[in-house]
mmCIF file of C-alpha atoms in Angstrom:
data_model
loop_
_atom_site.group_PDB
_atom_site.id
_atom_site.type_symbol
_atom_site.label_atom_id
_atom_site.label_comp_id
_atom_site.label_asym_id
_atom_site.label_seq_id
_atom_site.Cartn_x
_atom_site.Cartn_y
_atom_site.Cartn_z
ATOM 1 C CA MET A 1 -35.301 -7.441 -22.714
ATOM 2 C CA SER A 2 -32.281 -7.004 -20.220
ATOM 3 C CA ASN A 3 -28.716 -4.888 -20.941
ATOM 4 C CA TYR A 4 -26.002 -6.794 -21.715
ATOM 5 C CA LEU A 5 -22.302 -6.226 -19.745
ATOM 6 C CA LEU A 6 -19.306 -7.455 -21.151
ATOM 7 C CA ASN A 7 -15.904 -7.583 -19.156
ATOM 8 C CA GLY A 8 -12.993 -7.990 -21.549
ATOM 9 C CA LYS A 9 -9.177 -7.883 -20.541
ATOM 10 C CA LEU A 10 -6.364 -7.170 -22.839
ATOM 11 C CA THR A 11 -2.789 -7.917 -22.154
ATOM 12 C CA ALA A 12 -0.080 -5.843 -23.721
ATOM 13 C CA LYS A 13 3.075 -6.542 -24.638
ATOM 14 C CA GLN A 14 5.901 -5.339 -22.118
ATOM 15 C CA GLY A 15 5.545 -1.681 -21.782
ATOM 16 C CA GLN A 16 2.841 -1.323 -24.479
ATOM 17 C CA GLN A 17 -0.052 -0.870 -21.593
ATOM 18 C CA GLY A 18 -0.136 3.330 -22.123
ATOM 19 C CA GLU A 19 -0.058 2.835 -25.841
ATOM 20 C CA LEU A 20 -3.236 0.126 -26.128
ATOM 21 C CA ALA A 21 -5.156 1.660 -23.416
ATOM 22 C CA LYS A 22 -4.786 4.874 -25.622
ATOM 23 C CA ILE A 23 -6.137 3.160 -28.649
ATOM 24 C CA LEU A 24 -8.881 1.747 -26.727
ATOM 25 C CA ILE A 25 -9.925 5.301 -25.541
ATOM 26 C CA GLU A 26 -9.849 6.411 -29.092
ATOM 27 C CA ALA A 27 -12.234 3.455 -30.239
ATOM 28 C CA SER A 28 -14.565 4.067 -27.185
ATOM 29 C CA ARG A 29 -15.152 7.835 -28.803
ATOM 30 C CA ILE A 30 -16.307 6.017 -32.220
ATOM 31 C CA VAL A 31 -17.910 2.634 -30.468
ATOM 32 C CA SER A 32 -20.071 5.188 -28.092
ATOM 33 C CA THR A 33 -21.830 6.472 -30.898
ATOM 34 C CA ALA A 34 -23.084 3.086 -31.669
ATOM 35 C CA LYS A 35 -26.628 2.134 -31.171
ATOM 36 C CA GLY A 36 -27.423 0.939 -27.963
ATOM 37 C CA CYS A 37 -24.045 1.401 -26.664
ATOM 38 C CA ARG A 38 -24.576 2.537 -22.835
ATOM 39 C CA LEU A 39 -20.980 2.498 -21.301
ATOM 40 C CA TYR A 40 -17.430 1.643 -22.601
ATOM 41 C CA VAL A 41 -14.854 2.504 -20.058
ATOM 42 C CA ILE A 42 -10.922 1.336 -20.234
ATOM 43 C CA GLY A 43 -9.265 0.379 -17.010
ATOM 44 C CA ARG A 44 -6.374 -1.155 -15.304
ATOM 45 C CA ALA A 45 -6.153 -2.856 -12.003
ATOM 46 C CA PRO A 46 -3.457 -1.454 -9.445
ATOM 47 C CA ASP A 47 -0.762 -4.271 -9.249
ATOM 48 C CA ASP A 48 -1.117 -4.989 -13.154
ATOM 49 C CA ARG A 49 1.300 -3.361 -15.660
ATOM 50 C CA CYS A 50 0.142 -5.180 -18.774
ATOM 51 C CA SER A 51 -3.585 -5.974 -18.754
ATOM 52 C CA VAL A 52 -5.796 -3.270 -20.008
ATOM 53 C CA TYR A 53 -9.558 -3.721 -19.097
ATOM 54 C CA ILE A 54 -12.989 -3.074 -20.726
ATOM 55 C CA THR A 55 -16.157 -2.641 -19.490
ATOM 56 C CA GLU A 56 -19.019 -2.454 -21.712
ATOM 57 C CA ILE A 57 -22.823 -1.971 -21.458
ATOM 58 C CA TRP A 58 -25.495 -2.510 -24.010
ATOM 59 C CA ASP A 59 -28.807 -2.642 -24.854
ATOM 60 C CA SER A 60 -28.415 -6.256 -26.112
ATOM 61 C CA LYS A 61 -25.736 -8.352 -27.145
ATOM 62 C CA GLU A 62 -26.840 -7.829 -31.151
ATOM 63 C CA ASP A 63 -25.966 -4.108 -30.706
ATOM 64 C CA HIS A 64 -22.542 -5.113 -29.133
ATOM 65 C CA ASP A 65 -21.992 -7.241 -32.052
ATOM 66 C CA GLN A 66 -23.346 -4.794 -34.724
ATOM 67 C CA SER A 67 -20.675 -2.079 -33.189
ATOM 68 C CA LEU A 68 -18.068 -4.031 -34.653
ATOM 69 C CA LYS A 69 -19.050 -2.902 -38.050
ATOM 70 C CA VAL A 70 -18.680 0.812 -37.439
ATOM 71 C CA GLU A 71 -16.380 2.502 -39.673
ATOM 72 C CA GLY A 72 -13.150 3.178 -37.788
ATOM 73 C CA VAL A 73 -13.555 0.401 -35.258
ATOM 74 C CA ARG A 74 -11.919 -2.254 -37.620
ATOM 75 C CA GLU A 75 -8.794 -0.169 -37.880
ATOM 76 C CA LEU A 76 -8.373 0.569 -34.358
ATOM 77 C CA ILE A 77 -8.540 -3.298 -33.653
ATOM 78 C CA ALA A 78 -5.867 -3.696 -36.134
ATOM 79 C CA LYS A 79 -3.833 -0.922 -34.904
ATOM 80 C CA ALA A 80 -4.017 -2.478 -31.062
ATOM 81 C CA MET A 81 -3.587 -5.984 -32.177
ATOM 82 C CA PRO A 82 0.451 -5.889 -32.774
ATOM 83 C CA LEU A 83 0.472 -4.715 -28.951
ATOM 84 C CA LEU A 84 -1.250 -7.928 -27.657
ATOM 85 C CA ASP A 85 0.931 -10.324 -25.755
ATOM 86 C CA GLY A 86 -1.410 -13.239 -27.069
ATOM 87 C CA PRO A 87 -5.130 -13.705 -28.247
ATOM 88 C CA PRO A 88 -7.585 -11.726 -26.236
ATOM 89 C CA ALA A 89 -9.257 -13.671 -23.664
ATOM 90 C CA LYS A 90 -12.977 -14.328 -24.082
ATOM 91 C CA GLY A 91 -15.004 -11.784 -21.840
ATOM 92 C CA GLN A 92 -17.000 -12.298 -19.448
ATOM 93 C CA GLU A 93 -20.812 -11.966 -20.557
ATOM 94 C CA LEU A 94 -23.500 -10.682 -18.194
ATOM 95 C CA GLU A 95 -27.160 -10.147 -18.132
ATOM 96 C CA ILE A 96 -28.107 -6.790 -16.473
ATOM 97 C CA LEU A 97 -31.089 -7.982 -13.957
ATOM 98 C CA GLY A 98 -31.216 -4.258 -12.460
ATOM 99 C CA GLY A 99 -29.644 -1.304 -10.971
ATOM 100 C CA ALA A 100 -28.934 2.221 -11.110
ATOM 101 C CA GLY A 101 -26.923 4.282 -13.830
ATOM 102 C CA ILE A 102 -27.342 3.149 -17.108
ATOM 103 C CA MET B 1 -8.584 11.893 -10.181
ATOM 104 C CA SER B 2 -9.690 8.796 -11.950
ATOM 105 C CA ASN B 3 -12.891 7.064 -11.521
ATOM 106 C CA TYR B 4 -13.291 4.054 -9.433
ATOM 107 C CA LEU B 5 -14.353 0.840 -10.902
ATOM 108 C CA LEU B 6 -15.187 -2.512 -8.385
ATOM 109 C CA ASN B 7 -16.384 -5.959 -10.122
ATOM 110 C CA GLY B 8 -18.105 -7.779 -7.200
ATOM 111 C CA LYS B 9 -19.132 -11.416 -7.074
ATOM 112 C CA LEU B 10 -21.445 -13.265 -4.624
ATOM 113 C CA THR B 11 -22.135 -16.517 -4.474
ATOM 114 C CA ALA B 12 -25.964 -17.688 -3.336
ATOM 115 C CA LYS B 13 -27.172 -20.746 -1.766
ATOM 116 C CA GLN B 14 -28.754 -23.448 -4.221
ATOM 117 C CA GLY B 15 -31.956 -21.625 -5.313
ATOM 118 C CA GLN B 16 -31.284 -18.252 -3.533
ATOM 119 C CA GLN B 17 -29.737 -16.326 -6.654
ATOM 120 C CA GLY B 18 -33.041 -14.419 -7.411
ATOM 121 C CA GLU B 19 -33.877 -13.385 -3.926
ATOM 122 C CA LEU B 20 -30.152 -12.153 -3.673
ATOM 123 C CA ALA B 21 -30.416 -10.304 -6.878
ATOM 124 C CA LYS B 22 -33.748 -8.566 -5.517
ATOM 125 C CA ILE B 23 -32.025 -7.579 -2.342
ATOM 126 C CA LEU B 24 -29.179 -5.944 -4.451
ATOM 127 C CA ILE B 25 -31.331 -4.433 -6.527
ATOM 128 C CA GLU B 26 -33.140 -2.968 -3.899
ATOM 129 C CA ALA B 27 -29.903 -1.962 -2.387
ATOM 130 C CA SER B 28 -29.083 -0.385 -5.811
ATOM 131 C CA ARG B 29 -31.721 2.067 -5.286
ATOM 132 C CA ILE B 30 -30.280 3.398 -2.041
ATOM 133 C CA VAL B 31 -26.556 3.184 -2.808
ATOM 134 C CA SER B 32 -27.092 4.893 -6.200
ATOM 135 C CA THR B 33 -28.230 8.177 -3.883
ATOM 136 C CA ALA B 34 -24.847 8.215 -2.378
ATOM 137 C CA LYS B 35 -22.280 10.957 -3.238
ATOM 138 C CA GLY B 36 -20.022 9.987 -6.279
ATOM 139 C CA CYS B 37 -22.207 6.527 -7.269
ATOM 140 C CA ARG B 38 -22.084 6.723 -11.196
ATOM 141 C CA LEU B 39 -23.528 3.050 -11.641
ATOM 142 C CA TYR B 40 -24.482 -0.161 -9.803
ATOM 143 C CA VAL B 41 -25.666 -2.732 -11.407
ATOM 144 C CA ILE B 42 -26.361 -6.166 -10.706
ATOM 145 C CA GLY B 43 -26.066 -9.062 -13.119
ATOM 146 C CA ARG B 44 -25.968 -13.021 -13.948
ATOM 147 C CA ALA B 45 -23.792 -15.048 -16.236
ATOM 148 C CA PRO B 46 -25.735 -17.419 -18.373
ATOM 149 C CA ASP B 47 -24.184 -20.617 -17.146
ATOM 150 C CA ASP B 48 -24.065 -19.595 -13.680
ATOM 151 C CA ARG B 49 -27.558 -20.343 -11.259
ATOM 152 C CA CYS B 50 -25.725 -19.067 -8.060
ATOM 153 C CA SER B 51 -23.449 -16.306 -8.478
ATOM 154 C CA VAL B 52 -24.630 -12.622 -8.484
ATOM 155 C CA TYR B 53 -22.340 -10.025 -10.256
ATOM 156 C CA ILE B 54 -22.399 -6.130 -9.019
ATOM 157 C CA THR B 55 -20.612 -3.559 -11.181
ATOM 158 C CA GLU B 56 -19.965 -0.286 -9.547
ATOM 159 C CA ILE B 57 -18.330 2.834 -10.792
ATOM 160 C CA TRP B 58 -17.834 5.542 -8.187
ATOM 161 C CA ASP B 59 -16.103 9.584 -8.679
ATOM 162 C CA SER B 60 -13.304 7.498 -6.032
ATOM 163 C CA LYS B 61 -12.573 5.102 -3.589
ATOM 164 C CA GLU B 62 -13.343 7.136 -0.659
ATOM 165 C CA ASP B 63 -16.866 8.122 -1.902
ATOM 166 C CA HIS B 64 -17.583 4.066 -2.476
ATOM 167 C CA ASP B 65 -16.223 3.179 1.065
ATOM 168 C CA GLN B 66 -18.661 6.038 2.394
ATOM 169 C CA SER B 67 -21.500 4.812 0.937
ATOM 170 C CA LEU B 68 -21.370 1.668 3.197
ATOM 171 C CA LYS B 69 -22.488 4.183 5.981
ATOM 172 C CA VAL B 70 -25.402 5.425 3.950
ATOM 173 C CA GLU B 71 -28.660 4.520 5.835
ATOM 174 C CA GLY B 72 -30.555 1.295 4.927
ATOM 175 C CA VAL B 73 -27.372 -0.135 3.217
ATOM 176 C CA ARG B 74 -26.473 -1.988 6.318
ATOM 177 C CA GLU B 75 -29.532 -3.577 6.729
ATOM 178 C CA LEU B 76 -29.761 -5.014 3.339
ATOM 179 C CA ILE B 77 -26.207 -6.371 3.501
ATOM 180 C CA ALA B 78 -27.629 -8.066 6.710
ATOM 181 C CA LYS B 79 -30.554 -9.651 4.904
ATOM 182 C CA ALA B 80 -28.266 -10.845 1.973
ATOM 183 C CA MET B 81 -25.506 -12.581 4.204
ATOM 184 C CA PRO B 82 -27.749 -15.317 5.276
ATOM 185 C CA LEU B 83 -28.422 -16.047 1.556
ATOM 186 C CA LEU B 84 -24.457 -16.523 0.606
ATOM 187 C CA ASP B 85 -22.682 -19.817 0.155
ATOM 188 C CA GLY B 86 -19.782 -18.609 1.945
ATOM 189 C CA PRO B 87 -17.772 -14.985 2.563
ATOM 190 C CA PRO B 88 -18.064 -12.757 -0.449
ATOM 191 C CA ALA B 89 -14.994 -13.043 -2.679
ATOM 192 C CA LYS B 90 -12.516 -9.723 -2.965
ATOM 193 C CA GLY B 91 -13.856 -7.807 -5.806
ATOM 194 C CA GLN B 92 -11.728 -6.531 -8.334
ATOM 195 C CA GLU B 93 -10.729 -2.829 -8.416
ATOM 196 C CA LEU B 94 -9.658 -0.944 -11.393
ATOM 197 C CA GLU B 95 -8.665 2.650 -11.868
ATOM 198 C CA ILE B 96 -10.597 3.901 -15.093
ATOM 199 C CA LEU B 97 -8.461 5.616 -17.683
ATOM 200 C CA GLY B 98 -10.985 6.774 -19.819
ATOM 201 C CA GLY B 99 -14.382 5.856 -22.151
ATOM 202 C CA ALA B 100 -17.862 6.890 -22.430
ATOM 203 C CA GLY B 101 -21.005 6.608 -20.393
ATOM 204 C CA ILE B 102 -20.189 7.679 -17.083
#
């Protein structure tokens, strides 16, 4: 069974990128304890002052989906939602074929 | 200094996705020995039979750029080029702000 990679992008309201990133970094501490979590990193693009990117790797999509039930995650998602400039776009889902580092 | 994440996408000619992925997985074994390489994984999207995605994390952009000089990498790039359906698109560069797993 191959690992599951999810590339997500959230767009913050003007001036809220930093706060949104902070909440997601806080979330990464909880989510990374969930079964099957290999990577959960938060990033930004050099030329983009609103978007926050999340790159996740899981042992499986099921493990990822289960992690949304981990205590504390829903509260952080609720904390982040008011900072968003519109609904989150659907993330890019990839099947990992091989490589190094996980 | 924050880590450097690079999301790359290569489009293979019809029927060459598997062969291209194989070459990139081979490359990952060499590249992952380069200084500062934290992650180098190869993936594909469920609905896309031509593209191969590369997700890389490095200690810095400089480490990534230096890795292109590692012995064997150029040969593999040369091996992959004829399989491509056009020049590689510029990858998405992200600065990692925090998270877990690297």
